[in-house]
């Protein structure tokens, strides 16, 4: 229990590369929106700064307009103008930066995966700080996320605090230590950071390559608060195996480092109000869930002869982290067990995308398996609603949101015990966990045997104990995965950091 009073009405600015639903690749987008909405509801002023991508969902931005206000920011030693747009997304004020730069940084038809990503996002980080400075804003907290906006931390202290943008504490959240954005040290000069000063082992130098800089390391070193997205993952990244080269850095800065489990936006993910569903339903009306199962099976051309045939699904980016070989295995094992399987996923890696396209083709007209290899939010909602079971066999998983969304929609998670999965899925047979928290099926080893056993236990339970299964479905739908408790932890971190800064200035 904190002795620091929570500051009322903080002014918090998030600088991020994603925001759901307008610019979302994965969980980062959900977190920025969910955390911001909850902080706003708790009485804080929250603003978000995003790049103005061409490929955003513009129909979900309200009152978008260009400001009569151009911000000039420096890059490669030259000044570039930025057009500033403002709009409302999910009730949150958002600034969009449109660089008037010949490289058209955010006019690429995609969010990430461009050869000049380092330039695109170091440019954006600098322009976002320039906007705050020029607009005379005095935030209490600047919260940046992942390597794309990690540059904000060193830029703030080295360039912007000396120029008068000095009201803020910097909070950095790392949503996944796999993506560190390293680049040759010289590239950092473009955004105005001092290569000589920063390419040092105690600052931004990559821990495995002396001529490369590491933005995530820079943000860990230069931020006042560093968080990651679950307590278990926070422990894992402190080990050589989990830290992807940054464990020594995280350990050195462990005093300011903490893991806070993400929530989900329970307003946006609500089966009782989800208009994408065939029919809305709640924990007290599971017939509605059964109707969604039947409707989706028809929609996808799967057999719907037996309403008690277990439907297993998986919704994910198809990257090695997610245990793609186990996902593939689960398709075949589910079939052998007499269930149905739906995979919704897409891969930024062409060899994985192609492999799954092969499998999708094999099952194109199959009665019990369907693979849909694209990003499709409305379909994802129909799948969460229709499924009986939901697999998350990740090799590592910083937090993972799909298991929580699945539970909210009454699908029972089958998850590997790692990272945030270990903090949110508790095996129904685990005697060390109080009964009221047990909510799914877990396995320890990332291998086929581990997954098989958990899947088989789930199938047995579903088939042999239908009443108990239904109670389990109702129970997981009633669990609280909202942002309330996590947002209050962020609030406390912010307040403590601000209080520390104030006491420092007084002495
Ligand atoms: P990560 O951030 O590693 O991708 P998370 O589990 O934290 O994983 O978040 C994944 C989010 O992206 C969830 O909201 C999930 O529903 C969504 N998602 C992933 N793949 C797809 C897809 N192919 N279509 C629609 N939504 C998807």
Coordinates of C-alpha atoms and ligand atoms in Angstrom, one line a residue:
X1 CA 0.0 0.0 0.0
X2 CA 1.4 3.3 -1.1
X3 CA 2.2 6.1 1.2
X4 CA 2.4 8.5 -1.7
X5 CA -1.0 10.2 -2.3
X6 CA -2.2 9.7 -5.9
X7 CA -1.9 13.0 -7.6
X8 CA -5.2 14.2 -8.8
X9 CA -5.5 15.2 -12.4
X10 CA -2.2 14.3 -13.9
X11 CA -1.4 15.3 -17.5
X12 CA -0.2 12.3 -19.3
X13 CA 1.0 12.2 -22.9
X14 CA 1.5 8.8 -24.7
X15 CA 3.8 8.8 -27.7
X16 CA 3.3 5.6 -29.6
X17 CA 3.4 3.8 -33.0
X18 CA 0.0 2.1 -32.5
X19 CA -3.4 2.8 -31.2
X20 CA -6.4 0.5 -31.4
X21 CA -8.6 0.4 -33.4
X22 CA -7.2 2.9 -35.9
X23 CA -3.6 1.7 -36.1
X24 CA -3.2 -1.7 -34.6
X25 CA -0.7 -4.4 -35.3
X26 CA -0.8 -6.3 -32.0
X27 CA -1.3 -5.8 -28.3
X28 CA 0.6 -2.5 -28.1
X29 CA -2.3 -0.8 -29.9
X30 CA -4.8 -2.3 -27.4
X31 CA -2.7 -1.2 -24.4
X32 CA -2.4 2.4 -25.5
X33 CA -6.1 2.8 -25.9
X34 CA -7.2 0.7 -22.9
X35 CA -4.8 2.3 -20.5
X36 CA -5.5 5.8 -21.7
X37 CA -9.3 5.4 -21.6
X38 CA -9.1 4.1 -18.0
X39 CA -6.7 6.9 -16.9
X40 CA -9.0 9.5 -18.5
X41 CA -12.0 8.0 -16.7
X42 CA -10.1 8.3 -13.4
X43 CA -9.8 12.0 -13.9
X44 CA -6.5 12.5 -15.7
X45 CA -5.9 14.5 -18.8
X46 CA -4.6 12.0 -21.4
X47 CA -3.4 12.8 -24.9
X48 CA -1.8 10.6 -27.5
X49 CA 0.6 11.4 -30.3
X50 CA 0.7 9.1 -33.3
X51 CA 2.2 9.2 -36.8
X52 CA -0.4 10.1 -39.4
X53 CA -0.3 6.8 -41.3
X54 CA -2.0 6.5 -44.7
X55 CA -3.4 3.1 -43.7
X56 CA -5.2 4.1 -40.5
X57 CA -8.9 3.3 -40.1
X58 CA -9.9 6.9 -40.7
X59 CA -13.6 6.2 -40.3
X60 CA -13.0 5.6 -36.6
X61 CA -11.4 9.0 -36.0
X62 CA -13.9 11.7 -35.1
X63 CA -13.5 15.4 -36.0
X64 CA -10.2 15.0 -37.7
X65 CA -8.8 18.3 -38.7
X66 CA -5.5 19.9 -39.6
X67 CA -4.3 22.5 -37.1
X68 CA -3.3 25.9 -38.2
X69 CA 0.0 25.2 -36.7
X70 CA 3.1 23.7 -38.4
X71 CA 5.9 22.3 -36.3
X72 CA 9.4 22.3 -37.7
X73 CA 11.7 19.5 -36.6
X74 CA 15.3 18.7 -37.4
X75 CA 16.5 15.6 -39.1
X76 CA 19.8 14.9 -40.9
X77 CA 20.8 18.4 -40.0
X78 CA 17.9 20.0 -41.9
X79 CA 14.6 21.4 -40.8
X80 CA 11.4 19.8 -42.0
X81 CA 7.8 21.0 -41.5
X82 CA 5.2 18.7 -40.0
X83 CA 1.5 19.2 -40.5
X84 CA -0.3 18.5 -37.2
X85 CA -3.8 17.0 -37.2
X86 CA -6.0 16.5 -34.2
X87 CA -9.0 14.1 -33.8
X88 CA -10.8 12.0 -31.3
X89 CA -10.5 8.2 -31.0
X90 CA -12.6 6.3 -28.5
X91 CA -13.1 9.6 -26.7
X92 CA -9.4 10.3 -26.5
X93 CA -7.7 13.4 -28.0
X94 CA -5.1 12.3 -30.5
X95 CA -2.5 14.4 -32.3
X96 CA -1.3 13.0 -35.6
X97 CA 2.1 14.1 -37.1
X98 CA 2.4 14.3 -40.8
X99 CA 6.0 14.9 -41.8
X100 CA 6.4 17.0 -44.9
X101 CA 9.6 15.1 -45.7
X102 CA 10.4 13.8 -49.1
X103 CA 10.7 10.2 -47.8
X104 CA 6.9 10.1 -47.1
X105 CA 7.7 8.2 -43.9
X106 CA 4.1 7.3 -43.0
X107 CA 2.7 7.0 -46.5
X108 CA 3.7 3.4 -47.1
X109 CA 0.5 1.4 -46.9
X110 CA 1.7 -0.4 -43.7
X111 CA 2.8 0.4 -40.2
X112 CA 6.1 -1.4 -39.9
X113 CA 8.5 -3.5 -41.8
X114 CA 10.1 -0.9 -44.0
X115 CA 13.9 -0.8 -44.6
X116 CA 14.0 2.7 -43.1
X117 CA 12.0 2.0 -39.9
X118 CA 14.8 3.3 -37.7
X119 CA 14.7 6.6 -39.6
X120 CA 10.8 6.7 -39.7
X121 CA 10.4 6.3 -35.9
X122 CA 13.5 8.3 -34.7
X123 CA 12.1 11.1 -36.9
X124 CA 8.6 10.7 -35.3
X125 CA 10.0 10.6 -31.7
X126 CA 11.8 13.8 -32.3
X127 CA 8.8 15.5 -34.0
X128 CA 6.5 14.5 -31.2
X129 CA 8.7 16.2 -28.6
X130 CA 9.0 19.2 -30.8
X131 CA 5.2 19.4 -30.9
X132 CA 5.0 19.3 -27.1
X133 CA 7.7 22.1 -26.9
X134 CA 6.2 24.3 -29.6
X135 CA 2.7 23.9 -28.3
X136 CA 3.9 25.0 -24.8
X137 CA 2.5 21.8 -23.3
X138 CA 3.6 20.9 -19.8
X139 CA 2.9 17.2 -19.3
X140 CA 3.6 15.5 -15.9
X141 CA 4.3 12.2 -17.6
X142 CA 5.5 11.4 -21.1
X143 CA 4.8 7.7 -21.6
X144 CA 6.6 6.1 -24.6
X145 CA 6.3 2.5 -25.8
X146 CA 8.6 0.0 -27.5
X147 CA 11.7 0.7 -29.6
X148 CA 9.8 2.9 -32.0
X149 CA 9.3 5.7 -29.5
X150 CA 12.2 4.7 -27.2
X151 CA 14.2 7.6 -28.7
X152 CA 11.9 9.9 -26.7
X153 CA 13.8 9.2 -23.4
X154 CA 17.3 10.2 -24.5
X155 CA 16.0 13.0 -26.7
X156 CA 14.0 14.5 -23.8
X157 CA 16.9 14.7 -21.4
X158 CA 19.6 15.6 -23.9
X159 CA 17.8 18.1 -26.2
X160 CA 14.4 19.0 -24.9
X161 CA 14.6 19.4 -21.2
X162 CA 17.5 22.0 -21.7
X163 CA 15.1 23.9 -24.1
X164 CA 12.4 24.2 -21.5
X165 CA 10.2 21.1 -22.1
X166 CA 11.1 20.0 -18.6
X167 CA 7.9 19.4 -16.6
X168 CA 7.7 15.7 -17.3
X169 CA 8.9 12.4 -15.9
X170 CA 9.5 9.8 -18.6
X171 CA 7.9 6.4 -18.4
X172 CA 8.9 3.6 -20.9
X173 CA 6.9 0.4 -21.4
X174 CA 8.6 -2.4 -23.2
X175 CA 5.8 -4.6 -24.7
X176 CA 8.3 -7.2 -26.1
X177 CA 12.1 -7.4 -25.5
X178 CA 12.5 -9.2 -28.8
X179 CA 12.1 -6.0 -30.8
X180 CA 14.9 -3.7 -29.8
X181 CA 15.4 -1.7 -33.0
X182 CA 19.2 -1.8 -33.0
X183 CA 21.0 0.0 -35.9
X184 CA 24.6 1.1 -36.8
X185 CA 25.5 3.8 -34.2
X186 CA 25.9 6.5 -36.9
X187 CA 22.2 6.3 -37.8
X188 CA 21.3 7.8 -34.5
X189 CA 22.8 11.1 -35.5
X190 CA 19.9 11.9 -37.9
X191 CA 17.5 12.6 -35.1
X192 CA 20.0 14.8 -33.3
X193 CA 21.3 12.4 -30.7
X194 CA 25.0 12.6 -29.9
X195 CA 26.6 9.4 -31.2
X196 CA 29.9 9.9 -29.3
X197 CA 28.1 10.6 -26.0
X198 CA 25.5 7.8 -26.3
X199 CA 27.3 4.9 -28.0
X200 CA 28.8 3.8 -24.6
X201 CA 28.3 0.6 -22.7
X202 CA 26.4 2.4 -19.9
X203 CA 24.1 4.3 -22.3
X204 CA 22.8 3.2 -25.7
X205 CA 25.5 0.9 -27.0
X206 CA 24.1 -2.5 -27.9
X207 CA 25.3 -5.1 -25.4
X208 CA 26.4 -7.5 -28.1
X209 CA 27.7 -5.2 -30.8
X210 CA 29.9 -2.2 -30.1
X211 CA 29.2 -0.3 -33.2
X212 CA 25.4 -0.6 -32.9
X213 CA 23.0 1.4 -30.7
X214 CA 20.0 0.0 -29.0
X215 CA 16.9 2.2 -28.6
X216 CA 15.3 0.0 -26.0
X217 CA 18.4 0.0 -23.9
X218 CA 18.5 3.8 -24.2
X219 CA 15.0 4.0 -22.9
X220 CA 15.7 1.7 -20.0
X221 CA 18.8 3.8 -19.1
X222 CA 17.2 7.2 -19.6
X223 CA 13.6 6.8 -18.4
X224 CA 12.4 7.5 -14.8
X225 CA 10.0 4.5 -14.9
X226 CA 10.4 1.4 -16.9
X227 CA 7.7 -1.2 -17.1
X228 CA 6.9 -4.3 -18.9
X229 CA 3.6 -6.0 -19.3
X230 CA 3.4 -8.8 -16.7
X231 CA 5.2 -9.7 -13.5
X232 CA 6.3 -13.1 -14.7
X233 CA 7.8 -11.6 -17.9
X234 CA 9.5 -8.9 -15.8
X235 CA 11.3 -11.8 -14.0
X236 CA 12.1 -13.6 -17.2
X237 CA 13.8 -10.7 -18.9
X238 CA 16.2 -10.4 -16.0
X239 CA 17.7 -13.8 -17.1
X240 CA 20.1 -14.4 -19.9
X241 CA 17.6 -16.6 -21.6
X242 CA 14.7 -14.1 -21.5
X243 CA 16.4 -10.7 -21.8
X244 CA 17.4 -11.0 -25.4
X245 CA 20.7 -9.4 -24.6
X246 CA 19.3 -6.7 -22.2
X247 CA 19.2 -8.7 -19.0
X248 CA 22.3 -7.0 -17.6
X249 CA 20.9 -3.6 -18.4
X250 CA 17.5 -4.4 -16.8
X251 CA 19.2 -5.8 -13.7
X252 CA 21.3 -2.7 -13.4
X253 CA 18.2 -0.5 -13.5
X254 CA 16.0 -3.0 -11.6
X255 CA 14.9 -0.3 -9.0
X256 CA 12.8 1.5 -11.5
X257 CA 11.7 -1.6 -13.4
X258 CA 8.4 -3.3 -12.7
X259 CA 6.0 -5.7 -14.5
X260 CA 2.3 -4.7 -14.6
X261 CA -0.2 -7.1 -16.2
X262 CA -2.1 -5.5 -19.0
X263 CA -5.9 -5.4 -18.8
X264 CA -8.3 -5.5 -21.7
X265 CA -10.7 -2.8 -22.8
X266 CA -13.8 -4.4 -21.4
X267 CA -16.0 -1.8 -23.1
X268 CA -14.6 -2.6 -26.5
X269 CA -14.5 -6.4 -25.8
X270 CA -17.9 -7.1 -24.5
X271 CA -20.0 -10.0 -25.9
X272 CA -23.2 -8.4 -24.5
X273 CA -22.7 -5.3 -26.7
X274 CA -20.5 -6.6 -29.6
X275 CA -22.3 -5.6 -32.8
X276 CA -20.1 -7.8 -34.9
X277 CA -21.6 -10.9 -33.4
X278 CA -24.5 -12.9 -34.8
X279 CA -26.2 -12.3 -31.5
X280 CA -25.0 -10.6 -28.2
X281 CA -24.9 -12.8 -25.2
X282 CA -23.7 -12.9 -21.6
X283 CA -22.7 -15.3 -18.9
X284 CA -26.3 -15.8 -17.9
X285 CA -27.4 -16.5 -21.5
X286 CA -25.1 -19.1 -23.1
X287 CA -27.6 -20.0 -25.7
X288 CA -26.5 -16.9 -27.4
X289 CA -22.9 -18.2 -27.4
X290 CA -24.1 -21.4 -29.0
X291 CA -25.9 -19.4 -31.7
X292 CA -22.6 -17.7 -32.5
X293 CA -20.9 -21.0 -32.8
X294 CA -23.5 -22.3 -35.2
X295 CA -23.5 -19.1 -37.3
X296 CA -19.7 -19.0 -37.6
X297 CA -19.5 -22.7 -38.6
X298 CA -22.0 -22.0 -41.4
X299 CA -20.2 -18.8 -42.4
X300 CA -16.9 -20.6 -42.8
X301 CA -18.5 -23.7 -44.4
X302 CA -17.6 -26.0 -41.5
X303 CA -19.9 -28.9 -40.5
X304 CA -22.5 -27.9 -38.0
X305 CA -24.2 -31.2 -37.6
X306 CA -23.1 -31.7 -34.0
X307 CA -23.4 -28.7 -31.7
X308 CA -21.4 -30.5 -29.0
X309 CA -18.3 -30.9 -31.2
X310 CA -15.6 -28.9 -29.5
X311 CA -14.5 -25.9 -31.4
X312 CA -10.9 -24.9 -30.8
X313 CA -9.4 -21.6 -32.1
X314 CA -6.3 -19.5 -32.3
X315 CA -6.0 -15.8 -33.2
X316 CA -2.4 -14.6 -33.6
X317 CA 0.4 -13.0 -35.4
X318 CA 2.2 -16.0 -36.9
X319 CA 5.7 -15.5 -35.6
X320 CA 8.1 -17.9 -33.9
X321 CA 7.3 -16.4 -30.5
X322 CA 3.8 -17.7 -30.7
X323 CA 4.9 -21.3 -31.1
X324 CA 3.9 -21.7 -34.7
X325 CA 5.0 -25.4 -34.8
X326 CA 2.7 -26.1 -31.9
X327 CA -0.2 -24.2 -33.5
X328 CA 0.3 -26.4 -36.6
X329 CA 0.5 -29.5 -34.4
X330 CA -2.7 -28.4 -32.6
X331 CA -4.6 -28.3 -35.9
X332 CA -3.9 -32.0 -36.5
X333 CA -4.3 -33.1 -32.9
X334 CA -7.6 -31.4 -32.6
X335 CA -8.8 -33.3 -35.7
X336 CA -7.7 -36.6 -34.3
X337 CA -9.6 -35.8 -31.1
X338 CA -12.7 -35.2 -33.1
X339 CA -12.8 -31.4 -32.7
X340 CA -12.9 -28.5 -35.1
X341 CA -10.2 -25.9 -35.5
X342 CA -10.1 -22.3 -36.7
X343 CA -7.0 -20.3 -37.1
X344 CA -7.1 -16.6 -37.8
X345 CA -3.6 -15.2 -38.3
X346 CA -1.1 -13.6 -40.6
X347 CA 2.6 -13.5 -40.7
X348 CA 5.1 -10.7 -41.5
X349 CA 7.5 -13.5 -42.4
X350 CA 7.0 -14.8 -45.9
X351 CA 8.2 -18.4 -45.2
X352 CA 5.7 -18.8 -42.4
X353 CA 2.9 -17.2 -44.3
X354 CA 3.6 -19.5 -47.3
X355 CA 3.8 -22.6 -45.1
X356 CA 0.4 -21.8 -43.6
X357 CA -1.1 -21.0 -47.0
X358 CA -0.1 -24.5 -47.9
X359 CA -2.0 -25.9 -44.9
X360 CA -4.9 -23.6 -45.6
X361 CA -5.2 -25.0 -49.1
X362 CA -5.0 -28.5 -47.8
X363 CA -8.1 -27.8 -45.7
X364 CA -9.9 -25.5 -48.1
X365 CA -13.1 -27.5 -48.2
X366 CA -12.6 -29.5 -45.0
X367 CA -15.5 -30.1 -42.7
X368 CA -13.6 -29.4 -39.5
X369 CA -10.6 -27.1 -40.1
X370 CA -10.4 -23.6 -41.5
X371 CA -7.4 -21.3 -41.7
X372 CA -8.0 -17.7 -42.5
X373 CA -4.6 -16.0 -43.1
X374 CA -5.3 -12.3 -42.8
X375 CA -5.9 -9.6 -40.2
X376 CA -9.7 -9.2 -39.6
X377 CA -11.0 -7.7 -36.4
X378 CA -14.7 -8.4 -37.0
X379 CA -14.0 -12.1 -37.8
X380 CA -11.7 -12.2 -34.7
X381 CA -14.7 -11.2 -32.6
X382 CA -17.0 -13.8 -34.1
X383 CA -14.3 -16.5 -33.5
X384 CA -13.8 -15.5 -29.8
X385 CA -17.5 -15.8 -29.4
X386 CA -18.0 -19.0 -31.2
X387 CA -15.1 -21.0 -29.7
X388 CA -15.2 -23.5 -26.8
X389 CA -11.5 -23.5 -26.4
X390 CA -8.7 -21.1 -27.3
X391 CA -5.0 -22.1 -27.6
X392 CA -2.0 -19.9 -26.8
X393 CA 1.1 -22.2 -27.0
X394 CA 3.6 -19.3 -26.9
X395 CA 7.4 -20.0 -26.6
X396 CA 7.4 -16.7 -24.7
X397 CA 4.6 -14.2 -24.1
X398 CA 5.2 -10.8 -22.5
X399 CA 1.5 -10.5 -21.6
X400 CA -0.8 -11.8 -24.2
X401 CA -4.2 -10.4 -24.6
X402 CA -6.0 -13.1 -26.6
X403 CA -6.3 -15.4 -23.6
X404 CA -8.1 -12.6 -21.7
X405 CA -10.3 -11.7 -24.6
X406 CA -11.2 -15.4 -25.1
X407 CA -12.2 -15.7 -21.5
X408 CA -14.3 -12.6 -21.7
X409 CA -16.2 -14.3 -24.6
X410 CA -16.5 -17.6 -22.7
X411 CA -13.7 -19.6 -24.5
X412 CA -11.6 -21.6 -22.2
X413 CA -7.8 -20.9 -22.6
X414 CA -5.3 -23.7 -23.2
X415 CA -2.0 -21.9 -22.6
X416 CA 1.7 -22.4 -22.0
X417 CA 2.9 -21.3 -18.6
X418 CA 5.1 -18.4 -19.6
X419 CA 5.1 -14.6 -19.2
X420 CA 1.7 -13.0 -18.8
X421 CA 0.0 -16.3 -19.6
X422 CA 1.4 -17.6 -16.3
X423 CA -0.2 -14.5 -14.6
X424 CA -3.6 -14.9 -16.1
X425 CA -4.3 -18.6 -16.9
X426 CA -4.4 -21.0 -14.0
X427 CA -5.0 -24.7 -14.5
X428 CA -8.2 -26.1 -13.2
X429 CA -6.3 -29.0 -11.5
X430 CA -3.6 -26.9 -9.9
X431 CA -4.0 -27.3 -6.2
X432 CA -1.5 -24.5 -5.4
X433 CA -3.9 -22.0 -6.9
X434 CA -7.1 -21.0 -5.0
X435 CA -10.1 -22.5 -6.6
X436 CA -11.7 -19.2 -7.5
X437 CA -8.7 -18.2 -9.8
X438 CA -8.6 -21.5 -11.8
X439 CA -9.8 -20.8 -15.2
X440 CA -8.2 -23.0 -17.9
X441 CA -5.6 -25.6 -18.9
X442 CA -1.9 -25.0 -18.8
X443 CA 1.3 -26.8 -19.8
X444 CA 4.9 -26.2 -18.9
X445 CA 7.0 -27.4 -21.8
X446 CA 6.8 -25.9 -25.2
X447 CA 6.6 -29.3 -26.9
X448 CA 3.9 -31.4 -28.6
X449 CA 3.5 -33.7 -25.5
X450 CA 2.8 -30.8 -23.3
X451 CA 0.2 -29.3 -25.6
X452 CA -1.3 -32.7 -26.3
X453 CA -1.9 -33.4 -22.6
X454 CA -3.5 -30.0 -22.0
X455 CA -5.7 -30.4 -25.1
X456 CA -6.8 -33.9 -24.2
X457 CA -7.6 -32.8 -20.6
X458 CA -9.8 -30.0 -22.0
X459 CA -11.6 -32.4 -24.4
X460 CA -12.2 -34.9 -21.7
X461 CA -13.6 -32.2 -19.4
X462 CA -15.8 -30.8 -22.1
X463 CA -17.2 -34.2 -23.1
X464 CA -17.5 -35.9 -19.7
X465 CA -18.5 -33.0 -17.5
X466 CA -20.8 -30.7 -19.5
X467 CA -22.3 -29.0 -16.5
X468 CA -19.0 -28.3 -14.9
X469 CA -17.7 -27.0 -18.3
X470 CA -20.6 -24.6 -18.5
X471 CA -19.9 -23.4 -15.0
X472 CA -16.3 -22.8 -16.0
X473 CA -17.5 -20.8 -19.1
X474 CA -19.6 -18.7 -16.8
X475 CA -16.8 -18.2 -14.3
X476 CA -14.2 -17.0 -16.9
X477 CA -16.7 -14.6 -18.4
X478 CA -17.2 -13.0 -15.0
X479 CA -13.5 -12.6 -14.2
X480 CA -12.3 -9.1 -14.0
X481 CA -9.7 -8.4 -16.8
X482 CA -10.5 -4.7 -16.9
X483 CA -7.8 -2.0 -16.9
X484 CA -8.9 -0.7 -13.5
X485 CA -6.4 -2.4 -11.3
X486 CA -3.5 -2.1 -13.8
X487 CA -4.2 1.6 -14.4
X488 CA -4.2 2.3 -10.7
X489 CA -0.7 0.7 -10.6
X490 CA 0.5 3.0 -13.4
X491 CA -1.1 5.9 -11.6
X492 CA 0.8 5.0 -8.4
X493 CA 4.1 4.7 -10.4
X494 CA 3.5 8.1 -12.0
X495 CA 2.7 9.7 -8.7
X496 CA 5.7 8.3 -6.9
X497 CA 8.0 9.4 -9.6
X498 CA 6.6 12.9 -9.7
X499 CA 6.8 13.1 -5.9
X500 CA 10.5 12.0 -6.0
X501 CA 11.3 14.7 -8.6
X502 CA 9.6 17.3 -6.4
X503 CA 11.4 16.3 -3.2
X504 CA 14.7 16.3 -5.2
X505 CA 14.1 19.9 -6.4
X506 CA 13.3 21.1 -2.9
X507 CA 16.6 20.0 -1.5
Ligands
LIG1 P1 1.0 -9.5 -29.8 O1 0.9 -8.1 -29.3 O2 2.2 -10.2 -29.6 O3 0.5 -9.6 -31.2 P2 -1.3 -9.9 -28.0 O4 -1.9 -11.2 -27.5 O5 -0.8 -9.0 -26.9 O6 -0.1 -10.3 -29.0 O7 -2.3 -9.1 -28.8 C1 -2.9 -9.6 -30.0 C2 -4.0 -8.7 -30.4 O8 -4.1 -8.7 -31.9 C3 -5.4 -9.2 -29.9 O9 -6.2 -8.1 -29.8 C4 -5.8 -10.1 -31.1 O10 -7.2 -10.2 -31.1 C5 -5.3 -9.3 -32.3 N1 -5.0 -10.1 -33.5 C6 -3.9 -10.9 -33.7 N2 -4.0 -11.4 -34.9 C7 -5.1 -11.0 -35.5 C8 -5.8 -11.3 -36.8 N3 -5.2 -12.0 -37.7 N4 -7.0 -10.7 -37.0 C9 -7.5 -9.9 -36.0 N5 -7.0 -9.6 -34.9 C10 -5.8 -10.2 -34.6

